[in-house]
Tab-separated table of C-alpha atoms in Angstrom:
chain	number	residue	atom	x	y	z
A	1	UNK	CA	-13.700	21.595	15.427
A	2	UNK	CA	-17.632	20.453	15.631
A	3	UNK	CA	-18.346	24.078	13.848
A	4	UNK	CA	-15.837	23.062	11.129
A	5	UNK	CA	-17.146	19.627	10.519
A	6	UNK	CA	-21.070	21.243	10.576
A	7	UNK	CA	-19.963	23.838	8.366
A	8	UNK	CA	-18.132	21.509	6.212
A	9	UNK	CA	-18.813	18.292	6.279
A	10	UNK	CA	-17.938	16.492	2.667
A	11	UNK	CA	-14.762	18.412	3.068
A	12	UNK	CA	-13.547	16.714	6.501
A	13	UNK	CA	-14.847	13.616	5.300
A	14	UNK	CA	-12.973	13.236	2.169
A	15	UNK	CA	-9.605	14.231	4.203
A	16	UNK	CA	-10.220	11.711	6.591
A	17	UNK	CA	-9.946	9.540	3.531
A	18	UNK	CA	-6.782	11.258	2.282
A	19	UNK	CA	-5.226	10.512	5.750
A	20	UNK	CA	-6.635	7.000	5.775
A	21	UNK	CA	-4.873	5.850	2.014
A	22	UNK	CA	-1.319	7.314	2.417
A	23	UNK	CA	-0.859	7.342	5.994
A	24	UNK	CA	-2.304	3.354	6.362
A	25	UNK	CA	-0.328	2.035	2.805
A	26	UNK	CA	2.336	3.869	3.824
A	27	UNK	CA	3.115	2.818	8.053
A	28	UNK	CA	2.609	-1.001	5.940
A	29	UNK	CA	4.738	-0.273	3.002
A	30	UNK	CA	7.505	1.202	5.481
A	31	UNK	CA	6.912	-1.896	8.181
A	32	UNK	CA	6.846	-4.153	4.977
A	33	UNK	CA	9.875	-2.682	3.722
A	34	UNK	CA	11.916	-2.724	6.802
A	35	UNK	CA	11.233	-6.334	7.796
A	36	UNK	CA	12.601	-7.364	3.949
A	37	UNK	CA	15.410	-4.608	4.217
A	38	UNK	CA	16.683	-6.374	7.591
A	39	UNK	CA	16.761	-9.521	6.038
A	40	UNK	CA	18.207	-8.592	2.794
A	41	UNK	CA	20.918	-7.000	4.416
A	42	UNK	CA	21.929	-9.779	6.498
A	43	UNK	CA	22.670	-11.587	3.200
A	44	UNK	CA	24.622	-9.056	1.491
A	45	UNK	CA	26.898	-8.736	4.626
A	46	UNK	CA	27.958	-12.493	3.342
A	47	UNK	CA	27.139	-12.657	-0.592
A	48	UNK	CA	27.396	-8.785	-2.047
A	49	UNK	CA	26.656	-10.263	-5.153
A	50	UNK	CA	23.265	-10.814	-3.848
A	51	UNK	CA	22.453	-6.888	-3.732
A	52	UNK	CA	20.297	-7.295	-6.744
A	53	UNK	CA	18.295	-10.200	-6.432
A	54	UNK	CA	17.494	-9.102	-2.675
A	55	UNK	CA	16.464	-5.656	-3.840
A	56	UNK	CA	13.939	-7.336	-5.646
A	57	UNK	CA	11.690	-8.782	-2.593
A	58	UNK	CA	12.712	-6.049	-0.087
A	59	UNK	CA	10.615	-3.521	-2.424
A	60	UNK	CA	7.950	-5.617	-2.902
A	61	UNK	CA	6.133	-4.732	-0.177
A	62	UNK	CA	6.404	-0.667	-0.780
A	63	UNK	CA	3.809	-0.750	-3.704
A	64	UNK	CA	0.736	-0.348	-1.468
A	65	UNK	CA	2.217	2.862	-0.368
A	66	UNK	CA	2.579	3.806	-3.842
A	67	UNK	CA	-0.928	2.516	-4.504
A	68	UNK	CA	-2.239	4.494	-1.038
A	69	UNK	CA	-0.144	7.317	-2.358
A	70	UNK	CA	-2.313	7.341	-5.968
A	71	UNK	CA	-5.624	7.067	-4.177
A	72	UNK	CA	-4.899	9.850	-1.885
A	73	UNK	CA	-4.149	12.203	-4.645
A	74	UNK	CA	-7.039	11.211	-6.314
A	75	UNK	CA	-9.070	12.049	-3.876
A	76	UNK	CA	-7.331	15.425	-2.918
A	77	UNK	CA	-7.758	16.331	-6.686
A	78	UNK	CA	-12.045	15.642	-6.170
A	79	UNK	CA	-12.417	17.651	-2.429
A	80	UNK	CA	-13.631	21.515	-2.655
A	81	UNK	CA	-14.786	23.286	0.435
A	82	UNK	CA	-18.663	23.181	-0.882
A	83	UNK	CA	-18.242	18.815	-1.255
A	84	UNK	CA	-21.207	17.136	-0.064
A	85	UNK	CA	-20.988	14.836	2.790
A	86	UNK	CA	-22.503	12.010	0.777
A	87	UNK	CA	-19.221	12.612	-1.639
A	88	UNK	CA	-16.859	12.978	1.269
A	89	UNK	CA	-18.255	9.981	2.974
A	90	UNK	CA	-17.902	8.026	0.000
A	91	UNK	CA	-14.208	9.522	-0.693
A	92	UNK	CA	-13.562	8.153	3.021
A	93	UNK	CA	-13.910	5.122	2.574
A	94	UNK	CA	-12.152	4.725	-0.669
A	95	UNK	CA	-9.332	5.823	1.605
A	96	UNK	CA	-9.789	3.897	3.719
A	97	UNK	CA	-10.066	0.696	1.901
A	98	UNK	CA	-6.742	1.025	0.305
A	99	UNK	CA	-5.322	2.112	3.572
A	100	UNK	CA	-6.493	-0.764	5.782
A	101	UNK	CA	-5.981	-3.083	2.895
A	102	UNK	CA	-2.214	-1.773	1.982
A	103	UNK	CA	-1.388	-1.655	5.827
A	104	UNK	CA	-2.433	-5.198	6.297
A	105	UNK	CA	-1.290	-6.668	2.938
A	106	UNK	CA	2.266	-4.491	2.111
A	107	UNK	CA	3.038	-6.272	6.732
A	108	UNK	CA	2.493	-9.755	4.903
A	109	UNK	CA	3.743	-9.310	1.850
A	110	UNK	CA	6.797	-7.919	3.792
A	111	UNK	CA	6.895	-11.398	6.012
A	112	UNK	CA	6.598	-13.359	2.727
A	113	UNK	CA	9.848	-11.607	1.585
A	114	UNK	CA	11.662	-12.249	4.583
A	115	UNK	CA	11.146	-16.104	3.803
A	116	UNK	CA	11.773	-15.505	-0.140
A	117	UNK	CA	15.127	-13.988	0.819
A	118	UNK	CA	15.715	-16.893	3.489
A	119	UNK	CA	15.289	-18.990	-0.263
A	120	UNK	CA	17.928	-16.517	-1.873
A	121	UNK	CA	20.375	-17.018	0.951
A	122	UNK	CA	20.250	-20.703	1.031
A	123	UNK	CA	19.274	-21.814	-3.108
A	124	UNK	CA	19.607	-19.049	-5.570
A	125	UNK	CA	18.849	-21.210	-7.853
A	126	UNK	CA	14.809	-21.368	-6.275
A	127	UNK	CA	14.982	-17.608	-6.046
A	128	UNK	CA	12.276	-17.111	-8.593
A	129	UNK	CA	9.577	-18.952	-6.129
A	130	UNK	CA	10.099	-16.763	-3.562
A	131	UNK	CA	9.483	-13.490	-5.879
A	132	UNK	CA	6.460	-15.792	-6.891
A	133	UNK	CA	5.224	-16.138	-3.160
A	134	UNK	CA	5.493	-12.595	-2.229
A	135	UNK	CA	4.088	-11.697	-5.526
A	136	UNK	CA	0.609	-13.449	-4.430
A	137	UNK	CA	0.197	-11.204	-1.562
A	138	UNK	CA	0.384	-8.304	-3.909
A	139	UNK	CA	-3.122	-9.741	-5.690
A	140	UNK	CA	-4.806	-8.801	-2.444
A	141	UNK	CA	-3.215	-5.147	-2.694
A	142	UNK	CA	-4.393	-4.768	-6.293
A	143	UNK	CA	-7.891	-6.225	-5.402
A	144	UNK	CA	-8.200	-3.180	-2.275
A	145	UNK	CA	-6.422	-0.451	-4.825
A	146	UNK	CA	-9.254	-1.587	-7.684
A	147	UNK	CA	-12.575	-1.824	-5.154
A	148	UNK	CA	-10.839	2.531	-4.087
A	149	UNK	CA	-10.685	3.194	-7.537
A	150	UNK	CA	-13.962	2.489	-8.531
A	151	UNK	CA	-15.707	4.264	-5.096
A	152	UNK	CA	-14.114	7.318	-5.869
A	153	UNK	CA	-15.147	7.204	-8.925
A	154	UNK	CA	-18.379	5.652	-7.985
A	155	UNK	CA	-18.639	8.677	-5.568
């Protein structure tokens, strides 16, 4: 392993990063996801007609993944075998800025949605502030995917 990481360093460096987007958006998109999904269904089993207007805030909190997902390939498109570790380095921790920050936001964007959906069940009519709520976690998402964007291509 040491000979692989002497022999190529920018290379292992700017997988790390790969691994650090989609696996770290993605564990918080899915835990995100989950906690809304739970919730959402537990209104459905009452209202059906609800189905739609849950759907909305239990997939709120998947778009880090997606945005984990983009950042990943971005940086899998940039990596050759000869990438210097100054490159690599810098392709890490685009990775890993949009991971950490997707983990952390897509778990409270998820909460958020758990409470917009507690709205849903109990005032449809306020439904629209709850979408608003979990939509202001997604700012913090959009700030980490923007700050990735530009290392990589900073990089």
């Amino acid at each position: 392993m040491k000979e692989l990481f002497t022999q190529y360093p920018g290379l292992c460096l700017a997988s790390l990063g790969v691994f650090l987007a989609v696996a770290l958006a993605g564990v918080g998109s899915a835990i995100g996801v989950g906690l809304a999904g739970e919730a959402a269904a537990g209104i459905v089993i009452e209202e059906p007609e609800k189905f739609g207007k849950s759907l909305v805030l239990q997939l709120l909190p998947g778009t880090q993944g997606l945005y984990g997902f983009v950042i990943g390939l971005f940086i899998l498109f940039k990596i050759s075998p000869d990438l210097a570790a100054q490159s690599g380095f810098m392709y890490m921790v685009s990775g890993g800025v949009i991971g950490l920050g997707g983990l952390c936001s897509a778990i409270a964007q998820g909460k958020v949605s758990v409470a917009g959906l507690n709205i849903l069940a109990k005032n449809e009519e306020q439904q629209t502030k709850g979408i608003i709520y979990a939509v202001m976690v997604e700012l913090y998402a959009i700030l980490a995917f923007a700050t990735a964007f530009f290392i990589l291509f900073r990089a």
